[in-house]
Each structure stands twice: as C-alpha cells, then as structure tokens.
Short mmCIF file of C-alpha atoms in Angstrom, two decimals:
data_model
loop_
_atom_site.label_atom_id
_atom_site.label_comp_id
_atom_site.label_asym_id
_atom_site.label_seq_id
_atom_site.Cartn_x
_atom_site.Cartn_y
_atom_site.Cartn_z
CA UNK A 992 -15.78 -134.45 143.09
CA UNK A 993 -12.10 -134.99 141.91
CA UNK A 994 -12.66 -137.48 139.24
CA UNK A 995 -10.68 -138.16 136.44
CA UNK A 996 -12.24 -141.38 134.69
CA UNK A 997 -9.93 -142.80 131.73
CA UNK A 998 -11.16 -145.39 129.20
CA UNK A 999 -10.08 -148.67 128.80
CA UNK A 1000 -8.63 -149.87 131.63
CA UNK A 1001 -6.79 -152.02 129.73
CA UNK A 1002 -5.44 -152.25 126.17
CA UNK A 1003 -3.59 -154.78 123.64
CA UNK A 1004 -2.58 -153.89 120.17
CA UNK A 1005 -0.33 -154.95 117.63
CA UNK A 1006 2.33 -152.58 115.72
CA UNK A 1007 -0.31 -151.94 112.70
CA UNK A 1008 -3.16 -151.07 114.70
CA UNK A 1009 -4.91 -147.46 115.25
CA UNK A 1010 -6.46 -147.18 118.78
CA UNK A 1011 -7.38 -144.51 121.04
CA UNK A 1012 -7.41 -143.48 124.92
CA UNK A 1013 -9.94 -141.68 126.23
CA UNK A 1014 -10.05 -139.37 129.11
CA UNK A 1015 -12.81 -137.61 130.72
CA UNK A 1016 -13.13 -135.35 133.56
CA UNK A 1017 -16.41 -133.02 134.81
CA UNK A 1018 -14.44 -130.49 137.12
CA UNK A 1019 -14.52 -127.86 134.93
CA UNK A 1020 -10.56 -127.98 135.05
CA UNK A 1021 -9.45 -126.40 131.48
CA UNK A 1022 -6.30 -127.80 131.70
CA UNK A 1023 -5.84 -131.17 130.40
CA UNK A 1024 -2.38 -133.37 130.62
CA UNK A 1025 -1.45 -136.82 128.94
CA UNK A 1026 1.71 -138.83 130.78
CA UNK A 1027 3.31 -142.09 129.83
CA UNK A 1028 4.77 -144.02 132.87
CA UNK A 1029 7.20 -147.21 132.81
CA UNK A 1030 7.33 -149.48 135.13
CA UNK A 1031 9.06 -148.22 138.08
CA UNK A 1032 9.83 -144.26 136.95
CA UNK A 1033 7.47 -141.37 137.12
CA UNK A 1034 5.42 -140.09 134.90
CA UNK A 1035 6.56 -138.10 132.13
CA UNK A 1036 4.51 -135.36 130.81
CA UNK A 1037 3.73 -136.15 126.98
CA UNK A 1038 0.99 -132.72 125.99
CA UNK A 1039 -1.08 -130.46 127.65
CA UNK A 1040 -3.91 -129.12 126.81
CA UNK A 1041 -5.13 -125.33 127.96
CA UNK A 1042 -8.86 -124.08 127.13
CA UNK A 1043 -9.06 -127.13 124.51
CA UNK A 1044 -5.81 -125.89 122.24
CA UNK A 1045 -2.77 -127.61 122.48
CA UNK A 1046 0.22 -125.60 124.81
CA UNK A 1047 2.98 -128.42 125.50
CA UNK A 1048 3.82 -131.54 123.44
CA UNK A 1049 7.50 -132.84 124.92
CA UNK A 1050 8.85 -133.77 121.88
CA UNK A 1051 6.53 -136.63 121.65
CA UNK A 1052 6.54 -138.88 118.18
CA UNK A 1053 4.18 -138.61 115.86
CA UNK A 1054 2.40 -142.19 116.37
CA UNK A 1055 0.75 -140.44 119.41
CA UNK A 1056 -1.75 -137.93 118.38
CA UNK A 1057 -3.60 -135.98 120.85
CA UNK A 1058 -7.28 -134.35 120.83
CA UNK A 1059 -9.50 -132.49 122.53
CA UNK A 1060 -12.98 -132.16 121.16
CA UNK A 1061 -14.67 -130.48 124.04
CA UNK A 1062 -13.25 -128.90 127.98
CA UNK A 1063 -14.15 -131.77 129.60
CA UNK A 1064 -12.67 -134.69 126.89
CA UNK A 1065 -9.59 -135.32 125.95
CA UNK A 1066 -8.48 -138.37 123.08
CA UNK A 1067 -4.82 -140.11 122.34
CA UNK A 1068 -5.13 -141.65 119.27
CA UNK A 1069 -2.07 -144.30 118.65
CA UNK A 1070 -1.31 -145.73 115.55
CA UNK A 1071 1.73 -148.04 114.48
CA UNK A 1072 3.12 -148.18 117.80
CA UNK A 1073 6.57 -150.10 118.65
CA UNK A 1074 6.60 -152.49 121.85
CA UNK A 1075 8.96 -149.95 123.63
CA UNK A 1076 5.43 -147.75 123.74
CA UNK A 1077 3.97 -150.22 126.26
CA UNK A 1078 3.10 -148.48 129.49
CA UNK A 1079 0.94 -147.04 131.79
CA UNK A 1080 -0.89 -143.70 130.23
CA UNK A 1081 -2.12 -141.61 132.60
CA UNK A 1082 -4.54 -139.01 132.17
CA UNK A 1083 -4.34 -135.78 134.76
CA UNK A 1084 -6.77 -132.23 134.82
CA UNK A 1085 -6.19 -129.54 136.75
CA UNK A 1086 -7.77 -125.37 136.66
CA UNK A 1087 -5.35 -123.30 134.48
CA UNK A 1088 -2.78 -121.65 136.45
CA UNK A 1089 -0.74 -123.03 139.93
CA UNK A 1090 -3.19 -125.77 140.50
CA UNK A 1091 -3.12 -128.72 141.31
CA UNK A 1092 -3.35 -132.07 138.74
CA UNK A 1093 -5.68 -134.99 139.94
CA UNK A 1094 -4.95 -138.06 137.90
CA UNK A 1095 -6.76 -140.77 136.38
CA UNK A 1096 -6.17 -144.48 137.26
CA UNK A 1097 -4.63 -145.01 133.91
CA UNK A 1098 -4.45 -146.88 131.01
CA UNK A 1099 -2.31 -150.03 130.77
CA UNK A 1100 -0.89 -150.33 127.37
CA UNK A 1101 0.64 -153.47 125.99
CA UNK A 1102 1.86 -153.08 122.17
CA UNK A 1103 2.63 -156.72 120.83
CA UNK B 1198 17.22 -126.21 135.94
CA UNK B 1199 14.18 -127.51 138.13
CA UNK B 1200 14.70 -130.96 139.51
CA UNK B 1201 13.18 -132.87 142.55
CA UNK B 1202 15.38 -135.39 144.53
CA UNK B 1203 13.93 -138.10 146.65
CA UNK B 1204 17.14 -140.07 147.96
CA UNK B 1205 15.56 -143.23 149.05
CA UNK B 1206 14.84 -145.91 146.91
CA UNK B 1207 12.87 -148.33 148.54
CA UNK B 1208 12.46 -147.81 152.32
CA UNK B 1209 10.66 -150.82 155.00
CA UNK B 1210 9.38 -149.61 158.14
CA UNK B 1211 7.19 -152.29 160.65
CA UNK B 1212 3.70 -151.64 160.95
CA UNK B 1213 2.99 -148.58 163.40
CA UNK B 1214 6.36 -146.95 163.12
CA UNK B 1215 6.51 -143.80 162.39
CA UNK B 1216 7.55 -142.51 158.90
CA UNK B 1217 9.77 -140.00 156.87
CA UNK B 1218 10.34 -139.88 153.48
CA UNK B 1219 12.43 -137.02 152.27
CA UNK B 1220 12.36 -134.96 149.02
CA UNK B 1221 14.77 -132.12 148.17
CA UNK B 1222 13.99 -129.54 144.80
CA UNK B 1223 16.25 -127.23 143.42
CA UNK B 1224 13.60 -124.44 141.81
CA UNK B 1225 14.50 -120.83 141.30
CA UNK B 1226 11.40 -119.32 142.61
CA UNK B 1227 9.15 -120.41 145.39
CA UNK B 1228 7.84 -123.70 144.61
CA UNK B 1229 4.63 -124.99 144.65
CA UNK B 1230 5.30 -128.74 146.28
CA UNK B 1231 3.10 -131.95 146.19
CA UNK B 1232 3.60 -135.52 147.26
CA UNK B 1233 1.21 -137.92 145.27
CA UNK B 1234 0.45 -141.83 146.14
CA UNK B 1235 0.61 -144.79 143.78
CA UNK B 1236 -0.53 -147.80 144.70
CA UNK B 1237 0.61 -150.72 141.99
CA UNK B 1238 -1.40 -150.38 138.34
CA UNK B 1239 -3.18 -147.39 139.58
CA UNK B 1240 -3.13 -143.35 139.03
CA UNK B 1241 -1.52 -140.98 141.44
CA UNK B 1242 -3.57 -139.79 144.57
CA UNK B 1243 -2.45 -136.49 145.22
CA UNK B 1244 -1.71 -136.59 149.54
CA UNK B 1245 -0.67 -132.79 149.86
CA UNK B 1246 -0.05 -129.85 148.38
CA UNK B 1247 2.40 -126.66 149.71
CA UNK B 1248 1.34 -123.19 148.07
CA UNK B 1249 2.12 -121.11 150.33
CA UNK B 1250 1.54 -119.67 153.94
CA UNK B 1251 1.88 -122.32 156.66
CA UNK B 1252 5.24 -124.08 156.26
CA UNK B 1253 3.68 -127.54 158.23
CA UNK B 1254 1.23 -129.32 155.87
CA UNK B 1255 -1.58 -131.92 156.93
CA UNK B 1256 -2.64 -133.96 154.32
CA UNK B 1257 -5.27 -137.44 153.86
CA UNK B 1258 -4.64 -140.36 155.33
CA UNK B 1259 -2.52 -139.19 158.44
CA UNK B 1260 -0.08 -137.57 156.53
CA UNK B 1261 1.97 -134.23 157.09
CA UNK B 1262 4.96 -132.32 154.98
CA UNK B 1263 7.16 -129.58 156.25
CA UNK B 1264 8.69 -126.96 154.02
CA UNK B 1265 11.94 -125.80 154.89
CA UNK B 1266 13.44 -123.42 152.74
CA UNK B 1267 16.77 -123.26 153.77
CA UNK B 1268 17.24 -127.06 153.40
CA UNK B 1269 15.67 -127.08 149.98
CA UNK B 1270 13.17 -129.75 151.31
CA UNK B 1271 9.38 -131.18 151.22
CA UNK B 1272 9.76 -134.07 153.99
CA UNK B 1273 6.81 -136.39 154.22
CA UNK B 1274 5.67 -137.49 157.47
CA UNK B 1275 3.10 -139.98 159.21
CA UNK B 1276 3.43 -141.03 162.93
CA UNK B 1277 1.86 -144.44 162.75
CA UNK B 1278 2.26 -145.98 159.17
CA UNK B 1279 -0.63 -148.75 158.28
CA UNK B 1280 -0.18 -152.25 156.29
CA UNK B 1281 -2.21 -150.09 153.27
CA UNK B 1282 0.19 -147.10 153.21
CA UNK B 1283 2.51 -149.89 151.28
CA UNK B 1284 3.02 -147.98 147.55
CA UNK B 1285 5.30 -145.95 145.55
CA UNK B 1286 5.53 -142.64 147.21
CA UNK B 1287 6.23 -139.43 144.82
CA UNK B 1288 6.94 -135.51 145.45
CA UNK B 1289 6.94 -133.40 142.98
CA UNK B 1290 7.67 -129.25 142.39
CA UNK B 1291 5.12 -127.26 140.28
CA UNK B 1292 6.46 -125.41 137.35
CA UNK B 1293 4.41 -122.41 136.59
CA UNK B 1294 4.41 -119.95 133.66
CA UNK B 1295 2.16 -118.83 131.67
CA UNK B 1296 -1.37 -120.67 131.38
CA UNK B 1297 -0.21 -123.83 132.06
CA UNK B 1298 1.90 -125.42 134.63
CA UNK B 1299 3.97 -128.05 134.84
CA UNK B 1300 4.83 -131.71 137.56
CA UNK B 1301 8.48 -132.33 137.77
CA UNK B 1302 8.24 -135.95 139.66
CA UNK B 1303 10.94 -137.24 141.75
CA UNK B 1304 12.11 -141.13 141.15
CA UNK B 1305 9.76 -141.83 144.07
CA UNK B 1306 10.08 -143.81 146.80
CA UNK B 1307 8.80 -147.67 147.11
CA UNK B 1308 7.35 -148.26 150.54
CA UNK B 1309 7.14 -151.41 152.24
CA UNK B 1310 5.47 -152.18 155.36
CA UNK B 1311 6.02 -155.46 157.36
CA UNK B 1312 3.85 -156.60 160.04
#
C-alpha cells in the first residue's frame, strides 16, 4: 500500500481565519514533506519532516505552521493567510534516506 | 547548483503514437531520477524511478526512461500513448544528504492527446 490520504479535499477561508491540513500516511515512511503548487508550476517543497522533528523549512512565512504529532501524521496549521496563498498543498512521505516520495492527492486551497 | 530541464512545454501527439518526453539535470553526483504523473486537481503518481544499475527503466502504465549519462538526460518513453495518458508530465532529480532528501521538479510537460 502506497497511500498518502490528505484531509479536506477542499478548503475556503478568509484572511482572519485559522485552519489546518491534515495528512496521513500508514507506510511507516519517517519522512514527511509539505509542498505548495500553483497552477501550472511544480511543486515547491515548503518543510520536511524526519523521525517526527522538523529538518527543512524553505524559508516559508510564518502564517504556515507545521506539526507532526505522531510518524504517521503530519498537520499545517494556516492562520491569516493572503489570497496569493491559494493553491494546491500537497502532502508527500517517503523512508528516510534516497527514497522515493509518494504524494497525496492534495489539498485545494482558496483564501478569499 | 542542481536543476532539472524539461524543454517542452506542452507537446500533442494522436492517439497510438508513440511518445518522448525529454528531461535533462545538471547534478554533481549520480542522480537519483523520477518522472511523476499529474492528472488536473490531483497529486503526483510517481511512473519511475532510476537508482541505479540498469540504465533502461520500465515503469506503470507502459512507460520506460533511459539514463544516459553523457547527455545529462532522463527521456520518457511509451510506444503507444492512450486518450488517459493526457496530464502534466514531471521529472525530477533526487537531492540526497543527510537524513532527508530532497525533489527538484522540472516545469513539466502538458500532454495532450487527440483522437
């Protein structure tokens, strides 16, 4: 099983709102990754996430705060995000070292 | 620095001609290689993956990728392309250090197919 589930689907908030992605995977990957794609570009790598402690954030703002609570969870929590945020936030695991990342189906992400 | 080229844009083939998209990387050491599917509002679907070993690469879905060093390249292949292969089509070079490693993604290539 190469499963990568990701939690909603869908998603509509305004500027002043706190939300949060979820992503969940039951590989036993301990390597977790959180991308933001734009319409039409490839995914950029926003954090990773090795044996649950945070390895990689890309310079990413603060509005986007990651977690993960457990090896096989992992949270973005957003909070006052601008329109320019809208996009498609994918979700990826993979085992820790030279492996390959399976992705989620995403998270579409409209900030009104 | 690491980067991953993928020259065409968009691309339209008919439906059962063959196919080649191309992908070039410029990565110091030897590169771990992937080409990944995305059909429109969905996640990547990883189609291959070059480690190591055999340079010729058979993937899902009919697919195949040869390595070539010399050329810098990671050329995907299918013989007989299929009204469903339509989607954005992306190769990628692995970036590994450490515990973690990281995707470099091409621009990726938009595939149409026409019948």
């Amino acid at each position: 099983d190469t499963e990568v589930t990701q939690t909603p689907k869908h998603l509509v908030m305004g500027m002043t709102n706190k939300k949060s992605l979820k992503c969940e995977q039951h590989m036993g990957h301990r390597a977790m990754y959180w991308y933001k794609q734009k319409a039409k570009k490839p995914p950029e790598l926003m954090f990773v996430y090795s044996y649950e402690k945070l390895s990689i954030n890309e310079s990413v703002p603060s509005r986007f705060s990651p977690e993960c609570p457990n090896s096989s969870l992992l949270n973005l929590h957003l909070h006052a995000l601008q329109p320019e945020d809208s996009a498609l936030y994918l979700c990826a695991s993979s085992q820790v070292r030279r492996e390959t990342q399976y992705f989620g189906p995403g998270t579409r992400l409209l900030v009104l | 620095a690491q980067s991953v080229t993928q020259p065409d844009i968009h691309i339209t083939v008919s439906e059962g001609a063959s196919l080649e998209l191309r992908c070039n990387y410029s990565y110091g050491a030897t590169p771990y290689l992937f080409w990944y599917v995305q059909s429109p509002g969905q996640g990547l679907q990883l189609l291959l993956k070059y480690f190591s070993g055999d340079t010729l690469v058979q993937g899902i879905k009919g697919f195949e990728a040869e390595f070539k060093r010399s050329q810098s390249s990671f050329n995907l292949r299918k013989p007989s392309v299929h009204w469903s292969d339509a989607a954005e089509y992306f190769c990628a070079v692995g970036i590994h250090g450490g515990a973690t490693n990281k995707l470099i993604f091409g621009t990726g290539t938009l595939l149409a197919v026409q019948p």
